[in-house]
CSV table of N, CA and C in Angstrom, one decimal:
chain,number,residue,atom,x,y,z
A,1,UNK,N,37.8,-8.3,6.5
A,1,UNK,CA,38.3,-7.1,7.3
A,1,UNK,C,37.3,-6.7,8.3
A,2,UNK,N,37.8,-6.4,9.5
A,2,UNK,CA,36.9,-6.0,10.5
A,2,UNK,C,36.7,-4.5,10.4
A,3,UNK,N,35.5,-4.0,10.8
A,3,UNK,CA,35.2,-2.6,10.6
A,3,UNK,C,36.1,-1.7,11.4
A,4,UNK,N,36.7,-2.2,12.5
A,4,UNK,CA,37.6,-1.4,13.3
A,4,UNK,C,38.8,-1.0,12.5
A,5,UNK,N,39.3,-2.0,11.8
A,5,UNK,CA,40.5,-1.8,11.0
A,5,UNK,C,40.2,-0.8,9.9
A,6,UNK,N,39.0,-0.9,9.4
A,6,UNK,CA,38.6,0.1,8.4
A,6,UNK,C,38.6,1.5,9.0
A,7,UNK,N,38.0,1.6,10.2
A,7,UNK,CA,37.9,2.9,10.8
A,7,UNK,C,39.3,3.5,11.1
A,8,UNK,N,40.2,2.6,11.5
A,8,UNK,CA,41.6,3.1,11.8
A,8,UNK,C,42.2,3.6,10.5
A,9,UNK,N,42.0,2.9,9.4
A,9,UNK,CA,42.6,3.4,8.1
A,9,UNK,C,42.0,4.7,7.7
A,10,UNK,N,40.6,4.8,7.9
A,10,UNK,CA,39.9,6.1,7.5
A,10,UNK,C,40.4,7.2,8.4
A,11,UNK,N,40.7,7.0,9.6
A,11,UNK,CA,41.2,8.0,10.5
A,11,UNK,C,42.6,8.5,10.0
A,12,UNK,N,43.4,7.5,9.6
A,12,UNK,CA,44.7,7.9,9.1
A,12,UNK,C,44.6,8.8,7.9
A,13,UNK,N,43.7,8.4,7.0
A,13,UNK,CA,43.5,9.2,5.7
A,13,UNK,C,43.0,10.6,6.1
A,14,UNK,N,42.0,10.7,7.0
A,14,UNK,CA,41.4,11.9,7.3
A,14,UNK,C,42.4,12.8,8.0
A,15,UNK,N,43.3,12.3,8.8
A,15,UNK,CA,44.2,13.1,9.6
A,15,UNK,C,45.5,13.4,8.8
A,16,UNK,N,45.5,13.0,7.5
A,16,UNK,CA,46.7,13.3,6.7
A,16,UNK,C,47.8,12.4,7.0
A,17,UNK,N,47.6,11.1,7.3
A,17,UNK,CA,48.6,10.2,7.6
A,17,UNK,C,49.5,9.8,6.4
A,18,UNK,N,50.0,10.8,5.7
A,18,UNK,CA,51.0,10.6,4.7
A,18,UNK,C,50.3,10.5,3.3
A,19,UNK,N,49.0,10.5,3.2
A,19,UNK,CA,48.3,10.5,1.9
A,19,UNK,C,47.2,11.5,1.9
A,20,UNK,N,46.8,12.0,0.7
A,20,UNK,CA,45.8,12.9,0.7
A,20,UNK,C,44.5,12.2,1.1
A,21,UNK,N,43.5,13.0,1.6
A,21,UNK,CA,42.2,12.5,2.1
A,21,UNK,C,41.6,11.6,1.0
A,22,UNK,N,41.4,12.1,-0.2
A,22,UNK,CA,40.7,11.4,-1.2
A,22,UNK,C,41.4,10.1,-1.6
A,23,UNK,N,42.6,10.2,-1.9
A,23,UNK,CA,43.4,9.0,-2.2
A,23,UNK,C,43.4,8.0,-1.1
A,24,UNK,N,43.5,8.4,0.1
A,24,UNK,CA,43.5,7.4,1.2
A,24,UNK,C,42.2,6.8,1.4
A,25,UNK,N,41.1,7.5,1.2
A,25,UNK,CA,39.7,7.0,1.3
A,25,UNK,C,39.5,6.0,0.2
A,26,UNK,N,39.9,6.3,-1.0
A,26,UNK,CA,39.8,5.4,-2.2
A,26,UNK,C,40.5,4.1,-1.9
A,27,UNK,N,41.7,4.2,-1.4
A,27,UNK,CA,42.5,3.0,-1.1
A,27,UNK,C,41.8,2.1,0.0
A,28,UNK,N,41.2,2.8,1.0
A,28,UNK,CA,40.5,2.0,2.1
A,28,UNK,C,39.3,1.3,1.5
A,29,UNK,N,38.6,2.0,0.7
A,29,UNK,CA,37.4,1.3,0.1
A,29,UNK,C,37.7,0.2,-0.8
A,30,UNK,N,38.7,0.4,-1.6
A,30,UNK,CA,39.2,-0.7,-2.5
A,30,UNK,C,39.7,-1.9,-1.7
A,31,UNK,N,40.4,-1.6,-0.6
A,31,UNK,CA,40.9,-2.7,0.2
A,31,UNK,C,39.8,-3.5,0.9
A,32,UNK,N,38.9,-2.8,1.5
A,32,UNK,CA,37.8,-3.4,2.3
A,32,UNK,C,37.0,-4.3,1.3
A,33,UNK,N,36.8,-3.8,0.1
A,33,UNK,CA,36.1,-4.6,-0.9
A,33,UNK,C,36.8,-5.9,-1.2
A,34,UNK,N,38.1,-5.9,-1.3
A,34,UNK,CA,38.9,-7.1,-1.5
A,34,UNK,C,38.8,-8.0,-0.4
A,35,UNK,N,38.8,-7.5,0.9
A,35,UNK,CA,38.8,-8.3,2.1
A,35,UNK,C,37.5,-8.8,2.5
A,36,UNK,N,36.4,-8.2,2.1
A,36,UNK,CA,35.1,-8.5,2.7
A,36,UNK,C,34.0,-8.5,1.6
A,37,UNK,N,33.5,-9.6,1.2
A,37,UNK,CA,32.5,-9.7,0.2
A,37,UNK,C,31.2,-8.9,0.5
A,38,UNK,N,30.9,-8.9,1.8
A,38,UNK,CA,29.7,-8.1,2.2
A,38,UNK,C,30.0,-6.6,2.0
A,39,UNK,N,31.2,-6.1,2.3
A,39,UNK,CA,31.5,-4.7,2.1
A,39,UNK,C,31.4,-4.4,0.6
A,40,UNK,N,31.8,-5.3,-0.2
A,40,UNK,CA,31.7,-5.1,-1.7
A,40,UNK,C,30.3,-4.9,-2.1
A,41,UNK,N,29.4,-5.8,-1.6
A,41,UNK,CA,28.0,-5.7,-1.9
A,41,UNK,C,27.4,-4.4,-1.4
A,42,UNK,N,27.8,-4.0,-0.2
A,42,UNK,CA,27.3,-2.8,0.4
A,42,UNK,C,27.8,-1.6,-0.4
A,43,UNK,N,29.0,-1.6,-0.9
A,43,UNK,CA,29.5,-0.5,-1.7
A,43,UNK,C,28.7,-0.4,-3.0
A,44,UNK,N,28.4,-1.5,-3.6
A,44,UNK,CA,27.7,-1.5,-4.8
A,44,UNK,C,26.3,-1.0,-4.6
A,45,UNK,N,25.6,-1.4,-3.5
A,45,UNK,CA,24.3,-0.9,-3.2
A,45,UNK,C,24.3,0.6,-2.9
A,46,UNK,N,25.3,1.0,-2.1
A,46,UNK,CA,25.5,2.4,-1.8
A,46,UNK,C,25.7,3.3,-3.0
A,47,UNK,N,26.5,2.8,-4.0
A,47,UNK,CA,26.7,3.6,-5.2
A,47,UNK,C,25.4,3.6,-6.1
A,48,UNK,N,24.7,2.5,-6.1
A,48,UNK,CA,23.5,2.5,-6.9
A,48,UNK,C,22.4,3.4,-6.3
A,49,UNK,N,22.3,3.4,-5.0
A,49,UNK,CA,21.3,4.2,-4.3
A,49,UNK,C,21.7,5.7,-4.3
A,50,UNK,N,23.0,6.0,-4.1
A,50,UNK,CA,23.3,7.4,-3.8
A,50,UNK,C,24.4,8.0,-4.7
A,51,UNK,N,25.0,7.1,-5.5
A,51,UNK,CA,26.2,7.6,-6.3
A,51,UNK,C,26.0,7.5,-7.8
A,52,UNK,N,24.8,7.5,-8.3
A,52,UNK,CA,24.6,7.4,-9.7
A,52,UNK,C,25.1,6.1,-10.4
A,53,UNK,N,25.3,5.1,-9.6
A,53,UNK,CA,25.8,3.8,-10.1
A,53,UNK,C,27.3,3.7,-10.4
A,54,UNK,N,28.0,4.8,-10.2
A,54,UNK,CA,29.5,4.7,-10.4
A,54,UNK,C,30.1,3.9,-9.3
A,55,UNK,N,30.8,2.8,-9.7
A,55,UNK,CA,31.4,1.9,-8.7
A,55,UNK,C,32.8,2.2,-8.3
A,56,UNK,N,33.5,3.0,-9.2
A,56,UNK,CA,34.9,3.3,-8.9
A,56,UNK,C,35.0,4.4,-7.9
A,57,UNK,N,35.6,4.0,-6.7
A,57,UNK,CA,35.7,5.0,-5.6
A,57,UNK,C,36.4,6.3,-6.0
A,58,UNK,N,37.3,6.2,-7.0
A,58,UNK,CA,38.1,7.4,-7.4
A,58,UNK,C,37.2,8.4,-8.1
A,59,UNK,N,36.0,8.0,-8.6
A,59,UNK,CA,35.1,8.9,-9.3
A,59,UNK,C,34.2,9.6,-8.3
A,60,UNK,N,34.3,9.4,-7.0
A,60,UNK,CA,33.4,10.0,-6.0
A,60,UNK,C,34.2,11.0,-5.2
A,61,UNK,N,33.5,12.0,-4.7
A,61,UNK,CA,34.2,13.0,-3.8
A,61,UNK,C,34.5,12.3,-2.4
A,62,UNK,N,35.4,12.9,-1.7
A,62,UNK,CA,35.8,12.4,-0.4
A,62,UNK,C,34.7,12.3,0.6
A,63,UNK,N,33.8,13.3,0.6
A,63,UNK,CA,32.6,13.2,1.5
A,63,UNK,C,31.7,12.0,1.2
A,64,UNK,N,31.6,11.7,-0.1
A,64,UNK,CA,30.8,10.5,-0.4
A,64,UNK,C,31.4,9.2,0.1
A,65,UNK,N,32.8,9.2,-0.1
A,65,UNK,CA,33.5,8.0,0.4
A,65,UNK,C,33.5,7.9,1.9
A,66,UNK,N,33.6,9.0,2.6
A,66,UNK,CA,33.6,9.0,4.0
A,66,UNK,C,32.2,8.6,4.5
A,67,UNK,N,31.2,9.1,3.8
A,67,UNK,CA,29.8,8.7,4.2
A,67,UNK,C,29.6,7.2,4.1
A,68,UNK,N,30.2,6.5,3.1
A,68,UNK,CA,30.1,5.1,3.0
A,68,UNK,C,30.8,4.4,4.2
A,69,UNK,N,32.0,4.9,4.5
A,69,UNK,CA,32.8,4.3,5.6
A,69,UNK,C,32.0,4.5,6.9
A,70,UNK,N,31.5,5.6,7.1
A,70,UNK,CA,30.8,5.9,8.4
A,70,UNK,C,29.6,5.0,8.5
A,71,UNK,N,28.8,4.9,7.5
A,71,UNK,CA,27.6,4.0,7.5
A,71,UNK,C,28.0,2.5,7.6
A,72,UNK,N,29.0,2.1,6.9
A,72,UNK,CA,29.4,0.7,6.9
A,72,UNK,C,29.9,0.3,8.3
A,73,UNK,N,30.7,1.2,8.9
A,73,UNK,CA,31.2,0.9,10.3
A,73,UNK,C,30.1,0.8,11.3
A,74,UNK,N,29.0,1.6,11.1
A,74,UNK,CA,27.9,1.6,12.1
A,74,UNK,C,27.1,0.4,12.0
A,75,UNK,N,27.2,-0.4,10.9
A,75,UNK,CA,26.4,-1.6,10.7
A,75,UNK,C,25.0,-1.2,10.1
A,76,UNK,N,24.8,0.1,9.7
A,76,UNK,CA,23.5,0.5,9.3
A,76,UNK,C,23.2,0.2,7.9
A,77,UNK,N,24.2,-0.3,7.1
A,77,UNK,CA,23.9,-0.6,5.7
A,77,UNK,C,22.9,-1.7,5.6
A,78,UNK,N,21.9,-1.4,4.8
A,78,UNK,CA,20.8,-2.4,4.6
A,78,UNK,C,20.4,-2.5,3.2
A,79,UNK,N,21.3,-2.5,2.2
A,79,UNK,CA,20.9,-2.6,0.8
A,79,UNK,C,20.5,-4.0,0.5
A,80,UNK,N,19.4,-4.2,-0.3
A,80,UNK,CA,19.0,-5.5,-0.6
A,80,UNK,C,19.9,-6.3,-1.5
A,81,UNK,N,20.9,-6.9,-0.9
A,81,UNK,CA,22.0,-7.6,-1.6
A,81,UNK,C,21.6,-8.5,-2.7
A,82,UNK,N,20.7,-9.5,-2.4
A,82,UNK,CA,20.4,-10.5,-3.4
A,82,UNK,C,19.6,-9.9,-4.6
A,83,UNK,N,18.6,-9.1,-4.3
A,83,UNK,CA,17.8,-8.5,-5.4
A,83,UNK,C,18.7,-7.6,-6.2
A,84,UNK,N,19.5,-6.7,-5.5
A,84,UNK,CA,20.4,-5.8,-6.3
A,84,UNK,C,21.4,-6.6,-7.1
A,85,UNK,N,22.0,-7.7,-6.5
A,85,UNK,CA,23.0,-8.4,-7.2
A,85,UNK,C,22.4,-9.0,-8.5
A,86,UNK,N,21.1,-9.5,-8.5
A,86,UNK,CA,20.5,-10.0,-9.7
A,86,UNK,C,20.3,-8.9,-10.7
A,87,UNK,N,19.8,-7.8,-10.3
A,87,UNK,CA,19.6,-6.7,-11.2
A,87,UNK,C,20.9,-6.2,-11.8
A,88,UNK,N,22.0,-6.1,-11.0
A,88,UNK,CA,23.3,-5.7,-11.4
A,88,UNK,C,23.9,-6.8,-12.4
A,89,UNK,N,23.7,-8.0,-12.1
A,89,UNK,CA,24.1,-9.1,-13.0
A,89,UNK,C,23.5,-9.0,-14.4
A,90,UNK,N,22.1,-8.7,-14.3
A,90,UNK,CA,21.4,-8.6,-15.6
A,90,UNK,C,21.9,-7.4,-16.4
A,91,UNK,N,22.1,-6.3,-15.7
A,91,UNK,CA,22.7,-5.2,-16.5
A,91,UNK,C,24.0,-5.5,-17.1
A,92,UNK,N,24.9,-6.2,-16.4
A,92,UNK,CA,26.2,-6.6,-16.9
A,92,UNK,C,26.1,-7.5,-18.1
A,93,UNK,N,25.1,-8.4,-18.0
A,93,UNK,CA,24.9,-9.4,-19.1
A,93,UNK,C,24.4,-8.6,-20.4
A,94,UNK,N,23.6,-7.6,-20.2
A,94,UNK,CA,23.1,-6.9,-21.3
A,94,UNK,C,24.2,-6.1,-22.0
A,95,UNK,N,25.2,-5.6,-21.2
A,95,UNK,CA,26.3,-4.9,-21.8
A,95,UNK,C,27.3,-5.9,-22.5
A,96,UNK,N,27.4,-7.1,-22.1
A,96,UNK,CA,28.4,-8.0,-22.6
A,96,UNK,C,27.9,-8.9,-23.7
A,97,UNK,N,26.6,-9.1,-23.8
A,97,UNK,CA,26.1,-10.1,-24.7
A,97,UNK,C,24.9,-9.6,-25.5
A,98,UNK,N,25.1,-9.5,-26.8
A,98,UNK,CA,24.0,-8.9,-27.6
A,98,UNK,C,22.8,-9.9,-27.6
A,99,UNK,N,23.0,-11.2,-27.7
A,99,UNK,CA,21.9,-12.1,-27.7
A,99,UNK,C,21.1,-12.1,-26.4
A,100,UNK,N,21.9,-12.0,-25.3
A,100,UNK,CA,21.2,-11.8,-23.9
A,100,UNK,C,20.3,-10.6,-23.9
A,101,UNK,N,20.9,-9.5,-24.4
A,101,UNK,CA,20.2,-8.2,-24.4
A,101,UNK,C,18.9,-8.3,-25.2
A,102,UNK,N,18.9,-9.0,-26.4
A,102,UNK,CA,17.8,-9.2,-27.2
A,102,UNK,C,16.7,-10.0,-26.5
A,103,UNK,N,17.1,-11.1,-25.8
A,103,UNK,CA,16.1,-12.0,-25.1
A,103,UNK,C,15.5,-11.2,-23.9
A,104,UNK,N,16.4,-10.4,-23.2
A,104,UNK,CA,15.9,-9.6,-22.1
A,104,UNK,C,14.9,-8.6,-22.6
A,105,UNK,N,15.2,-7.9,-23.7
A,105,UNK,CA,14.3,-6.9,-24.2
A,105,UNK,C,12.9,-7.5,-24.7
A,106,UNK,N,13.0,-8.7,-25.3
A,106,UNK,CA,11.8,-9.4,-25.7
A,106,UNK,C,10.9,-9.7,-24.5
A,107,UNK,N,11.6,-10.2,-23.4
A,107,UNK,CA,10.9,-10.6,-22.2
A,107,UNK,C,10.2,-9.3,-21.6
A,108,UNK,N,11.0,-8.3,-21.5
A,108,UNK,CA,10.5,-7.0,-20.9
A,108,UNK,C,9.3,-6.5,-21.7
A,109,UNK,N,9.4,-6.5,-23.1
A,109,UNK,CA,8.3,-6.1,-23.9
A,109,UNK,C,7.1,-6.9,-23.7
A,110,UNK,N,7.2,-8.2,-23.5
A,110,UNK,CA,6.1,-9.1,-23.3
A,110,UNK,C,5.5,-9.0,-21.9
A,111,UNK,N,6.3,-9.0,-20.9
A,111,UNK,CA,5.9,-9.1,-19.5
A,111,UNK,C,6.1,-7.9,-18.7
A,112,UNK,N,6.9,-7.0,-19.1
A,112,UNK,CA,7.3,-5.8,-18.2
A,112,UNK,C,7.0,-4.5,-18.7
A,113,UNK,N,6.0,-4.4,-19.6
A,113,UNK,CA,5.5,-3.0,-20.1
A,113,UNK,C,6.6,-2.3,-20.8
A,114,UNK,N,7.6,-3.0,-21.4
A,114,UNK,CA,8.6,-2.4,-22.2
A,114,UNK,C,9.8,-1.8,-21.4
A,115,UNK,N,9.7,-1.9,-20.1
A,115,UNK,CA,10.8,-1.4,-19.2
A,115,UNK,C,12.0,-2.4,-19.2
A,116,UNK,N,13.1,-1.9,-19.7
A,116,UNK,CA,14.2,-2.8,-19.8
A,116,UNK,C,15.3,-2.6,-18.8
A,117,UNK,N,15.1,-1.7,-17.9
A,117,UNK,CA,16.1,-1.5,-16.8
A,117,UNK,C,15.8,-2.5,-15.7
A,118,UNK,N,16.7,-3.4,-15.4
A,118,UNK,CA,16.4,-4.4,-14.4
A,118,UNK,C,16.2,-3.8,-13.0
A,119,UNK,N,16.8,-2.7,-12.7
A,119,UNK,CA,16.6,-2.1,-11.4
A,119,UNK,C,15.1,-1.6,-11.2
A,120,UNK,N,14.4,-1.5,-12.3
A,120,UNK,CA,13.0,-1.0,-12.2
A,120,UNK,C,12.0,-2.1,-12.0
A,121,UNK,N,12.5,-3.3,-11.9
A,121,UNK,CA,11.7,-4.5,-11.7
A,121,UNK,C,11.9,-5.1,-10.4
A,122,UNK,N,10.9,-5.8,-9.8
A,122,UNK,CA,11.1,-6.4,-8.5
A,122,UNK,C,11.8,-7.8,-8.7
A,123,UNK,N,12.1,-8.4,-7.6
A,123,UNK,CA,12.9,-9.7,-7.7
A,123,UNK,C,12.1,-10.8,-8.4
A,124,UNK,N,10.7,-10.8,-8.2
A,124,UNK,CA,9.9,-11.8,-8.8
A,124,UNK,C,10.0,-11.7,-10.3
A,125,UNK,N,10.0,-10.5,-10.9
A,125,UNK,CA,10.1,-10.3,-12.3
A,125,UNK,C,11.5,-10.8,-12.8
A,126,UNK,N,12.6,-10.5,-12.1
A,126,UNK,CA,13.9,-10.9,-12.5
A,126,UNK,C,14.0,-12.4,-12.4
A,127,UNK,N,13.5,-13.0,-11.3
A,127,UNK,CA,13.6,-14.5,-11.2
A,127,UNK,C,12.8,-15.1,-12.3
A,128,UNK,N,11.6,-14.5,-12.6
A,128,UNK,CA,10.8,-15.0,-13.7
A,128,UNK,C,11.5,-15.1,-15.1
A,129,UNK,N,12.3,-14.0,-15.3
A,129,UNK,CA,13.1,-14.0,-16.5
A,129,UNK,C,14.1,-15.2,-16.6
A,130,UNK,N,14.8,-15.5,-15.5
A,130,UNK,CA,15.8,-16.5,-15.5
A,130,UNK,C,15.2,-17.9,-15.5
A,131,UNK,N,13.9,-18.0,-15.2
A,131,UNK,CA,13.2,-19.3,-15.4
A,131,UNK,C,12.5,-19.4,-16.7
A,132,UNK,N,12.5,-18.3,-17.5
A,132,UNK,CA,11.8,-18.2,-18.8
A,132,UNK,C,12.3,-19.1,-19.8
């Protein structure tokens, strides 16, 4: 999706184009994530950095959603996609797999001063774990 189309949709939502502001902004963000993998990565980074890690657009206020749209359209989004994606993947694996969580915890206890939050480690540490 191009950013101009996103802007046009956001304008419709803001101007009451038949849908409430919040619901329209939620729909725009969900659609742009489906259409553009970079937008999805940027949304994830934005939520991690500024939104308490909540990825569901419906869980955020309209001003938060509009802030993302404004920054994304400007091209100013600069979240570290690859490093964040690896940390996010590691978090997801911990949630889904007890064995993975145990191995991650052992690695963190041995090499990471007991810190088990992947977001608290740099990319070298995360890559080291996957090569372990």
